[in-house]
């Protein structure tokens, strides 16, 4: 059974710092990996999606990498801002029987202090 | 519509009551998913529809939970005899199809509180 782990569970940094969030998964047979942002009481906003054949994706100050063979992904946030404060979730797409499913980690709660 | 919408945004009910949660997917999306997110946890898969039929309901926790999508668009998640442990955020997502490369788009969720 695929398991997704995110470390750390919570992170607090001063504004302007660069930071890295980690995601690991137990089964490397994934189709893609996706990073989401979730603000308190809100739904999920997709940040970056990396296909299994890709190594990284970039969007603005965000860079996500994928090492499928080792079961790891990192989300790098450059020059963090208070508006980046949110929970960041990692999810992998797997096939279960004949259906594709997302398996999520528990998330990292990020606080960026002004 | 522009995105996935869910109603109500918040629902407070008493133990033992029946509730319905609604999801409006993105127009044209044939695949629809329900997830449940308990406090401090990631979303967990409940059920997946392809068109009108439930293609995979393996995530439904027990027979108190049921979902329908009669016309292949709007879906309703129904919970009978609610229990305090059902309190969670229920998320809906839709995608263009169910292929490996189809991205799921999430709604804002319904926060269910069972007193």
PDB file of C-alpha atoms in Angstrom:
ATOM      1  CA  UNK A   1       0.000   0.000   0.000  1.00  0.00           C
ATOM      2  CA  UNK A   2       1.359   3.400  -0.991  1.00  0.00           C
ATOM      3  CA  UNK A   3       2.221   5.658   1.934  1.00  0.00           C
ATOM      4  CA  UNK A   4       3.182   9.314   1.654  1.00  0.00           C
ATOM      5  CA  UNK A   5       5.124  11.044   4.414  1.00  0.00           C
ATOM      6  CA  UNK A   6       5.816  14.736   4.731  1.00  0.00           C
ATOM      7  CA  UNK A   7       8.564  16.193   6.865  1.00  0.00           C
ATOM      8  CA  UNK A   8       8.526  18.419   8.794  1.00  0.00           C
ATOM      9  CA  UNK A   9       4.939  18.462  10.065  1.00  0.00           C
ATOM     10  CA  UNK A  10       5.302  22.158  10.842  1.00  0.00           C
ATOM     11  CA  UNK A  11       7.842  24.822   9.984  1.00  0.00           C
ATOM     12  CA  UNK A  12       8.189  28.430  11.085  1.00  0.00           C
ATOM     13  CA  UNK A  13      10.616  30.749   9.307  1.00  0.00           C
ATOM     14  CA  UNK A  14      11.317  34.481   9.123  1.00  0.00           C
ATOM     15  CA  UNK A  15      10.284  36.354   6.018  1.00  0.00           C
ATOM     16  CA  UNK A  16      12.811  36.243   3.182  1.00  0.00           C
ATOM     17  CA  UNK A  17      14.253  32.844   4.038  1.00  0.00           C
ATOM     18  CA  UNK A  18      14.544  30.079   1.450  1.00  0.00           C
ATOM     19  CA  UNK A  19      13.040  26.782   2.587  1.00  0.00           C
ATOM     20  CA  UNK A  20      12.561  23.170   1.569  1.00  0.00           C
ATOM     21  CA  UNK A  21       9.604  20.904   2.245  1.00  0.00           C
ATOM     22  CA  UNK A  22      10.058  17.159   1.920  1.00  0.00           C
ATOM     23  CA  UNK A  23       7.797  14.406   0.672  1.00  0.00           C
ATOM     24  CA  UNK A  24       8.565  10.694   0.491  1.00  0.00           C
ATOM     25  CA  UNK A  25       6.537   7.793  -0.870  1.00  0.00           C
ATOM     26  CA  UNK A  26       6.978   4.065  -0.393  1.00  0.00           C
ATOM     27  CA  UNK A  27       6.098   2.726  -3.870  1.00  0.00           C
ATOM     28  CA  UNK A  28       7.951   4.225  -6.825  1.00  0.00           C
ATOM     29  CA  UNK A  29       5.253   3.077  -9.302  1.00  0.00           C
ATOM     30  CA  UNK A  30       3.648   6.497  -9.549  1.00  0.00           C
ATOM     31  CA  UNK A  31       2.291   8.366 -12.567  1.00  0.00           C
ATOM     32  CA  UNK A  32       2.833  11.838 -11.207  1.00  0.00           C
ATOM     33  CA  UNK A  33       3.371  13.825  -8.031  1.00  0.00           C
ATOM     34  CA  UNK A  34       1.540  16.993  -7.180  1.00  0.00           C
ATOM     35  CA  UNK A  35       2.087  19.725  -4.608  1.00  0.00           C
ATOM     36  CA  UNK A  36      -0.964  21.549  -3.263  1.00  0.00           C
ATOM     37  CA  UNK A  37      -1.493  24.540  -1.031  1.00  0.00           C
ATOM     38  CA  UNK A  38      -4.353  24.622   1.479  1.00  0.00           C
ATOM     39  CA  UNK A  39      -5.313  27.767   3.358  1.00  0.00           C
ATOM     40  CA  UNK A  40      -7.227  27.384   6.639  1.00  0.00           C
ATOM     41  CA  UNK A  41     -10.816  26.306   6.010  1.00  0.00           C
ATOM     42  CA  UNK A  42     -10.283  26.204   2.250  1.00  0.00           C
ATOM     43  CA  UNK A  43      -9.916  23.635  -0.497  1.00  0.00           C
ATOM     44  CA  UNK A  44      -6.770  22.595  -2.338  1.00  0.00           C
ATOM     45  CA  UNK A  45      -4.925  24.776  -4.825  1.00  0.00           C
ATOM     46  CA  UNK A  46      -2.573  22.945  -7.163  1.00  0.00           C
ATOM     47  CA  UNK A  47       0.918  24.451  -7.201  1.00  0.00           C
ATOM     48  CA  UNK A  48       3.015  22.102  -9.295  1.00  0.00           C
ATOM     49  CA  UNK A  49       2.497  18.755 -11.000  1.00  0.00           C
ATOM     50  CA  UNK A  50       5.493  16.625 -11.983  1.00  0.00           C
ATOM     51  CA  UNK A  51       4.955  13.735 -14.360  1.00  0.00           C
ATOM     52  CA  UNK A  52       6.852  10.533 -13.534  1.00  0.00           C
ATOM     53  CA  UNK A  53       9.193  11.090 -16.475  1.00  0.00           C
ATOM     54  CA  UNK A  54      10.137  14.579 -15.296  1.00  0.00           C
ATOM     55  CA  UNK A  55      12.724  15.631 -12.737  1.00  0.00           C
ATOM     56  CA  UNK A  56      11.420  19.056 -11.760  1.00  0.00           C
ATOM     57  CA  UNK A  57       8.886  21.796 -12.340  1.00  0.00           C
ATOM     58  CA  UNK A  58       9.139  25.506 -11.616  1.00  0.00           C
ATOM     59  CA  UNK A  59       6.555  28.214 -11.107  1.00  0.00           C
ATOM     60  CA  UNK A  60       7.700  31.618  -9.941  1.00  0.00           C
ATOM     61  CA  UNK A  61       9.402  31.252  -6.561  1.00  0.00           C
ATOM     62  CA  UNK A  62       8.483  27.566  -6.343  1.00  0.00           C
ATOM     63  CA  UNK A  63      10.550  24.658  -7.574  1.00  0.00           C
ATOM     64  CA  UNK A  64       9.575  21.025  -7.116  1.00  0.00           C
ATOM     65  CA  UNK A  65      11.881  18.111  -7.783  1.00  0.00           C
ATOM     66  CA  UNK A  66      11.133  14.423  -8.142  1.00  0.00           C
ATOM     67  CA  UNK A  67      13.444  11.451  -7.630  1.00  0.00           C
ATOM     68  CA  UNK A  68      11.108   8.610  -8.432  1.00  0.00           C
ATOM     69  CA  UNK A  69      13.595   5.806  -7.864  1.00  0.00           C
ATOM     70  CA  UNK A  70      14.327   6.925  -4.320  1.00  0.00           C
ATOM     71  CA  UNK A  71      10.714   7.866  -3.604  1.00  0.00           C
ATOM     72  CA  UNK A  72      11.365  11.504  -2.799  1.00  0.00           C
ATOM     73  CA  UNK A  73      10.227  14.958  -3.775  1.00  0.00           C
ATOM     74  CA  UNK A  74      11.113  18.384  -2.468  1.00  0.00           C
ATOM     75  CA  UNK A  75       9.320  21.711  -2.741  1.00  0.00           C
ATOM     76  CA  UNK A  76      11.694  24.652  -2.640  1.00  0.00           C
ATOM     77  CA  UNK A  77      10.265  28.074  -1.830  1.00  0.00           C
ATOM     78  CA  UNK A  78      12.562  31.005  -2.475  1.00  0.00           C
ATOM     79  CA  UNK A  79      12.414  34.312  -0.619  1.00  0.00           C
ATOM     80  CA  UNK A  80       9.451  33.297   1.521  1.00  0.00           C
ATOM     81  CA  UNK A  81       6.691  35.808   2.259  1.00  0.00           C
ATOM     82  CA  UNK A  82       4.002  35.936   4.978  1.00  0.00           C
ATOM     83  CA  UNK A  83       1.439  35.201   2.257  1.00  0.00           C
ATOM     84  CA  UNK A  84       3.087  31.810   1.756  1.00  0.00           C
ATOM     85  CA  UNK A  85       1.786  30.728   5.168  1.00  0.00           C
ATOM     86  CA  UNK A  86      -0.453  27.712   4.578  1.00  0.00           C
ATOM     87  CA  UNK A  87      -0.453  23.928   4.704  1.00  0.00           C
ATOM     88  CA  UNK A  88       1.411  22.289   1.822  1.00  0.00           C
ATOM     89  CA  UNK A  89       0.271  18.842   0.752  1.00  0.00           C
ATOM     90  CA  UNK A  90       2.023  16.341  -1.457  1.00  0.00           C
ATOM     91  CA  UNK A  91       0.081  13.687  -3.394  1.00  0.00           C
ATOM     92  CA  UNK A  92       1.086  10.861  -5.725  1.00  0.00           C
ATOM     93  CA  UNK A  93      -1.084   9.357  -8.443  1.00  0.00           C
ATOM     94  CA  UNK A  94      -1.089   5.572  -8.488  1.00  0.00           C
ATOM     95  CA  UNK A  95      -3.143   2.907 -10.201  1.00  0.00           C
ATOM     96  CA  UNK A  96      -5.287   0.762  -7.938  1.00  0.00           C
ATOM     97  CA  UNK A  97      -6.883  -2.042  -9.873  1.00  0.00           C
ATOM     98  CA  UNK A  98      -8.067  -0.245 -13.000  1.00  0.00           C
ATOM     99  CA  UNK A  99      -8.548   3.170 -11.400  1.00  0.00           C
ATOM    100  CA  UNK A 100      -6.134   6.017 -10.839  1.00  0.00           C
ATOM    101  CA  UNK A 101      -6.068   7.493  -7.340  1.00  0.00           C
ATOM    102  CA  UNK A 102      -4.345  10.250  -5.439  1.00  0.00           C
ATOM    103  CA  UNK A 103      -2.664   9.340  -2.162  1.00  0.00           C
ATOM    104  CA  UNK A 104      -1.892  12.313   0.061  1.00  0.00           C
ATOM    105  CA  UNK A 105       0.564  13.031   2.821  1.00  0.00           C
ATOM    106  CA  UNK A 106      -0.556  14.755   6.009  1.00  0.00           C
ATOM    107  CA  UNK A 107       0.952  18.057   4.988  1.00  0.00           C
ATOM    108  CA  UNK A 108       3.465  20.572   6.302  1.00  0.00           C
ATOM    109  CA  UNK A 109       2.082  23.624   8.107  1.00  0.00           C
ATOM    110  CA  UNK A 110       4.244  26.563   7.076  1.00  0.00           C
ATOM    111  CA  UNK A 111       4.296  29.859   8.963  1.00  0.00           C
ATOM    112  CA  UNK A 112       6.298  32.750   7.539  1.00  0.00           C
ATOM    113  CA  UNK A 113       6.788  35.464  10.128  1.00  0.00           C
ATOM    114  CA  UNK A 114       7.026  39.125   9.082  1.00  0.00           C
TER     115      UNK A 114
ATOM    116  CA  UNK B   1     -18.781  26.782 -14.187  1.00  0.00           C
ATOM    117  CA  UNK B   2     -15.337  28.224 -13.672  1.00  0.00           C
ATOM    118  CA  UNK B   3     -14.396  25.746 -10.981  1.00  0.00           C
ATOM    119  CA  UNK B   4     -15.687  22.990  -8.745  1.00  0.00           C
ATOM    120  CA  UNK B   5     -18.276  24.280  -6.292  1.00  0.00           C
ATOM    121  CA  UNK B   6     -19.578  22.643  -3.141  1.00  0.00           C
ATOM    122  CA  UNK B   7     -22.558  23.411  -0.962  1.00  0.00           C
ATOM    123  CA  UNK B   8     -23.025  24.049   1.840  1.00  0.00           C
ATOM    124  CA  UNK B   9     -19.638  25.418   2.878  1.00  0.00           C
ATOM    125  CA  UNK B  10     -20.397  24.531   6.484  1.00  0.00           C
ATOM    126  CA  UNK B  11     -22.880  22.086   7.961  1.00  0.00           C
ATOM    127  CA  UNK B  12     -23.562  21.565  11.649  1.00  0.00           C
ATOM    128  CA  UNK B  13     -25.796  18.675  12.588  1.00  0.00           C
ATOM    129  CA  UNK B  14     -26.666  16.526  15.549  1.00  0.00           C
ATOM    130  CA  UNK B  15     -25.618  12.945  16.064  1.00  0.00           C
ATOM    131  CA  UNK B  16     -28.009  10.569  14.359  1.00  0.00           C
ATOM    132  CA  UNK B  17     -29.235  13.022  11.717  1.00  0.00           C
ATOM    133  CA  UNK B  18     -29.062  12.634   7.933  1.00  0.00           C
ATOM    134  CA  UNK B  19     -27.012  15.032   5.792  1.00  0.00           C
ATOM    135  CA  UNK B  20     -26.479  15.650   2.095  1.00  0.00           C
ATOM    136  CA  UNK B  21     -23.440  17.365   0.635  1.00  0.00           C
ATOM    137  CA  UNK B  22     -23.475  18.627  -2.931  1.00  0.00           C
ATOM    138  CA  UNK B  23     -20.748  18.946  -5.546  1.00  0.00           C
ATOM    139  CA  UNK B  24     -20.930  20.770  -8.886  1.00  0.00           C
ATOM    140  CA  UNK B  25     -17.979  19.718 -11.040  1.00  0.00           C
ATOM    141  CA  UNK B  26     -16.336  21.678 -13.819  1.00  0.00           C
ATOM    142  CA  UNK B  27     -18.532  21.574 -16.900  1.00  0.00           C
ATOM    143  CA  UNK B  28     -17.542  18.731 -19.204  1.00  0.00           C
ATOM    144  CA  UNK B  29     -15.577  16.805 -16.597  1.00  0.00           C
ATOM    145  CA  UNK B  30     -16.682  13.190 -16.650  1.00  0.00           C
ATOM    146  CA  UNK B  31     -14.743  12.011 -13.607  1.00  0.00           C
ATOM    147  CA  UNK B  32     -15.756  13.088 -10.105  1.00  0.00           C
ATOM    148  CA  UNK B  33     -14.129  12.205  -6.777  1.00  0.00           C
ATOM    149  CA  UNK B  34     -15.063  12.582  -3.128  1.00  0.00           C
ATOM    150  CA  UNK B  35     -12.422  12.792  -0.388  1.00  0.00           C
ATOM    151  CA  UNK B  36     -12.620  13.189   3.373  1.00  0.00           C
ATOM    152  CA  UNK B  37     -10.063  15.225   5.307  1.00  0.00           C
ATOM    153  CA  UNK B  38      -9.990  14.847   9.071  1.00  0.00           C
ATOM    154  CA  UNK B  39      -8.207  17.394  11.239  1.00  0.00           C
ATOM    155  CA  UNK B  40      -4.452  17.241  10.799  1.00  0.00           C
ATOM    156  CA  UNK B  41      -4.661  14.625   8.056  1.00  0.00           C
ATOM    157  CA  UNK B  42      -4.400  14.604   4.299  1.00  0.00           C
ATOM    158  CA  UNK B  43      -7.481  13.974   2.166  1.00  0.00           C
ATOM    159  CA  UNK B  44      -8.521  10.315   1.931  1.00  0.00           C
ATOM    160  CA  UNK B  45     -10.304   8.864  -1.081  1.00  0.00           C
ATOM    161  CA  UNK B  46     -13.955   7.925  -0.630  1.00  0.00           C
ATOM    162  CA  UNK B  47     -15.542   7.287  -4.038  1.00  0.00           C
ATOM    163  CA  UNK B  48     -14.989   7.921  -7.740  1.00  0.00           C
ATOM    164  CA  UNK B  49     -17.614   8.363 -10.473  1.00  0.00           C
ATOM    165  CA  UNK B  50     -17.065   8.001 -14.185  1.00  0.00           C
ATOM    166  CA  UNK B  51     -20.192   9.486 -15.720  1.00  0.00           C
ATOM    167  CA  UNK B  52     -23.222   8.374 -13.756  1.00  0.00           C
ATOM    168  CA  UNK B  53     -21.769   5.214 -12.278  1.00  0.00           C
ATOM    169  CA  UNK B  54     -19.671   4.729  -9.183  1.00  0.00           C
ATOM    170  CA  UNK B  55     -16.559   3.107 -10.628  1.00  0.00           C
ATOM    171  CA  UNK B  56     -14.837   2.709  -7.256  1.00  0.00           C
ATOM    172  CA  UNK B  57     -16.466   3.101  -3.849  1.00  0.00           C
ATOM    173  CA  UNK B  58     -13.777   1.244  -1.930  1.00  0.00           C
ATOM    174  CA  UNK B  59     -13.027   4.259   0.258  1.00  0.00           C
ATOM    175  CA  UNK B  60     -16.495   4.619   1.762  1.00  0.00           C
ATOM    176  CA  UNK B  61     -16.029   3.795   5.459  1.00  0.00           C
ATOM    177  CA  UNK B  62     -19.327   1.970   5.983  1.00  0.00           C
ATOM    178  CA  UNK B  63     -22.850   1.597   4.664  1.00  0.00           C
ATOM    179  CA  UNK B  64     -23.994   4.849   6.263  1.00  0.00           C
ATOM    180  CA  UNK B  65     -22.208   6.637   3.431  1.00  0.00           C
ATOM    181  CA  UNK B  66     -23.675   6.741  -0.071  1.00  0.00           C
ATOM    182  CA  UNK B  67     -23.157   8.936  -3.112  1.00  0.00           C
ATOM    183  CA  UNK B  68     -25.036   9.485  -6.361  1.00  0.00           C
ATOM    184  CA  UNK B  69     -24.478  11.258  -9.639  1.00  0.00           C
ATOM    185  CA  UNK B  70     -27.729  10.610 -11.523  1.00  0.00           C
ATOM    186  CA  UNK B  71     -27.129  12.758 -14.600  1.00  0.00           C
ATOM    187  CA  UNK B  72     -23.375  12.544 -14.781  1.00  0.00           C
ATOM    188  CA  UNK B  73     -22.809  16.065 -13.515  1.00  0.00           C
ATOM    189  CA  UNK B  74     -23.809  17.121  -9.977  1.00  0.00           C
ATOM    190  CA  UNK B  75     -23.056  14.617  -7.234  1.00  0.00           C
ATOM    191  CA  UNK B  76     -24.501  14.276  -3.755  1.00  0.00           C
ATOM    192  CA  UNK B  77     -22.760  12.571  -0.855  1.00  0.00           C
ATOM    193  CA  UNK B  78     -25.284  11.262   1.650  1.00  0.00           C
ATOM    194  CA  UNK B  79     -24.511  10.322   5.241  1.00  0.00           C
ATOM    195  CA  UNK B  80     -27.116   8.536   7.361  1.00  0.00           C
ATOM    196  CA  UNK B  81     -27.203   8.386  11.150  1.00  0.00           C
ATOM    197  CA  UNK B  82     -24.266  10.745  11.490  1.00  0.00           C
ATOM    198  CA  UNK B  83     -21.688  10.124  14.199  1.00  0.00           C
ATOM    199  CA  UNK B  84     -19.240  12.524  15.833  1.00  0.00           C
ATOM    200  CA  UNK B  85     -16.409  10.737  14.041  1.00  0.00           C
ATOM    201  CA  UNK B  86     -17.889  11.834  10.708  1.00  0.00           C
ATOM    202  CA  UNK B  87     -16.843  15.412  11.474  1.00  0.00           C
ATOM    203  CA  UNK B  88     -14.371  16.411   8.770  1.00  0.00           C
ATOM    204  CA  UNK B  89     -13.969  18.465   5.618  1.00  0.00           C
ATOM    205  CA  UNK B  90     -15.466  16.704   2.614  1.00  0.00           C
ATOM    206  CA  UNK B  91     -13.718  17.612  -0.619  1.00  0.00           C
ATOM    207  CA  UNK B  92     -14.909  17.051  -4.141  1.00  0.00           C
ATOM    208  CA  UNK B  93     -12.701  17.016  -7.233  1.00  0.00           C
ATOM    209  CA  UNK B  94     -13.331  16.592 -10.936  1.00  0.00           C
ATOM    210  CA  UNK B  95     -11.183  15.799 -13.951  1.00  0.00           C
ATOM    211  CA  UNK B  96     -11.644  15.675 -17.697  1.00  0.00           C
ATOM    212  CA  UNK B  97     -11.245  11.927 -17.682  1.00  0.00           C
ATOM    213  CA  UNK B  98      -9.762   9.183 -15.588  1.00  0.00           C
ATOM    214  CA  UNK B  99      -6.474   8.749 -17.378  1.00  0.00           C
ATOM    215  CA  UNK B 100      -3.048   8.798 -15.792  1.00  0.00           C
ATOM    216  CA  UNK B 101      -2.395  12.359 -16.981  1.00  0.00           C
ATOM    217  CA  UNK B 102      -5.749  13.949 -16.153  1.00  0.00           C
ATOM    218  CA  UNK B 103      -5.389  16.485 -13.358  1.00  0.00           C
ATOM    219  CA  UNK B 104      -7.975  16.645 -10.585  1.00  0.00           C
ATOM    220  CA  UNK B 105      -9.351  20.066  -9.670  1.00  0.00           C
ATOM    221  CA  UNK B 106     -10.646  20.498  -6.143  1.00  0.00           C
ATOM    222  CA  UNK B 107     -13.584  22.395  -4.724  1.00  0.00           C
ATOM    223  CA  UNK B 108     -13.485  24.456  -1.509  1.00  0.00           C
ATOM    224  CA  UNK B 109     -14.934  21.640   0.571  1.00  0.00           C
ATOM    225  CA  UNK B 110     -17.810  21.287   3.014  1.00  0.00           C
ATOM    226  CA  UNK B 111     -16.912  21.376   6.691  1.00  0.00           C
ATOM    227  CA  UNK B 112     -19.211  18.951   8.504  1.00  0.00           C
ATOM    228  CA  UNK B 113     -19.531  19.156  12.273  1.00  0.00           C
ATOM    229  CA  UNK B 114     -21.523  16.503  14.097  1.00  0.00           C
ATOM    230  CA  UNK B 115     -22.418  17.529  17.645  1.00  0.00           C
TER     231      UNK B 115
END
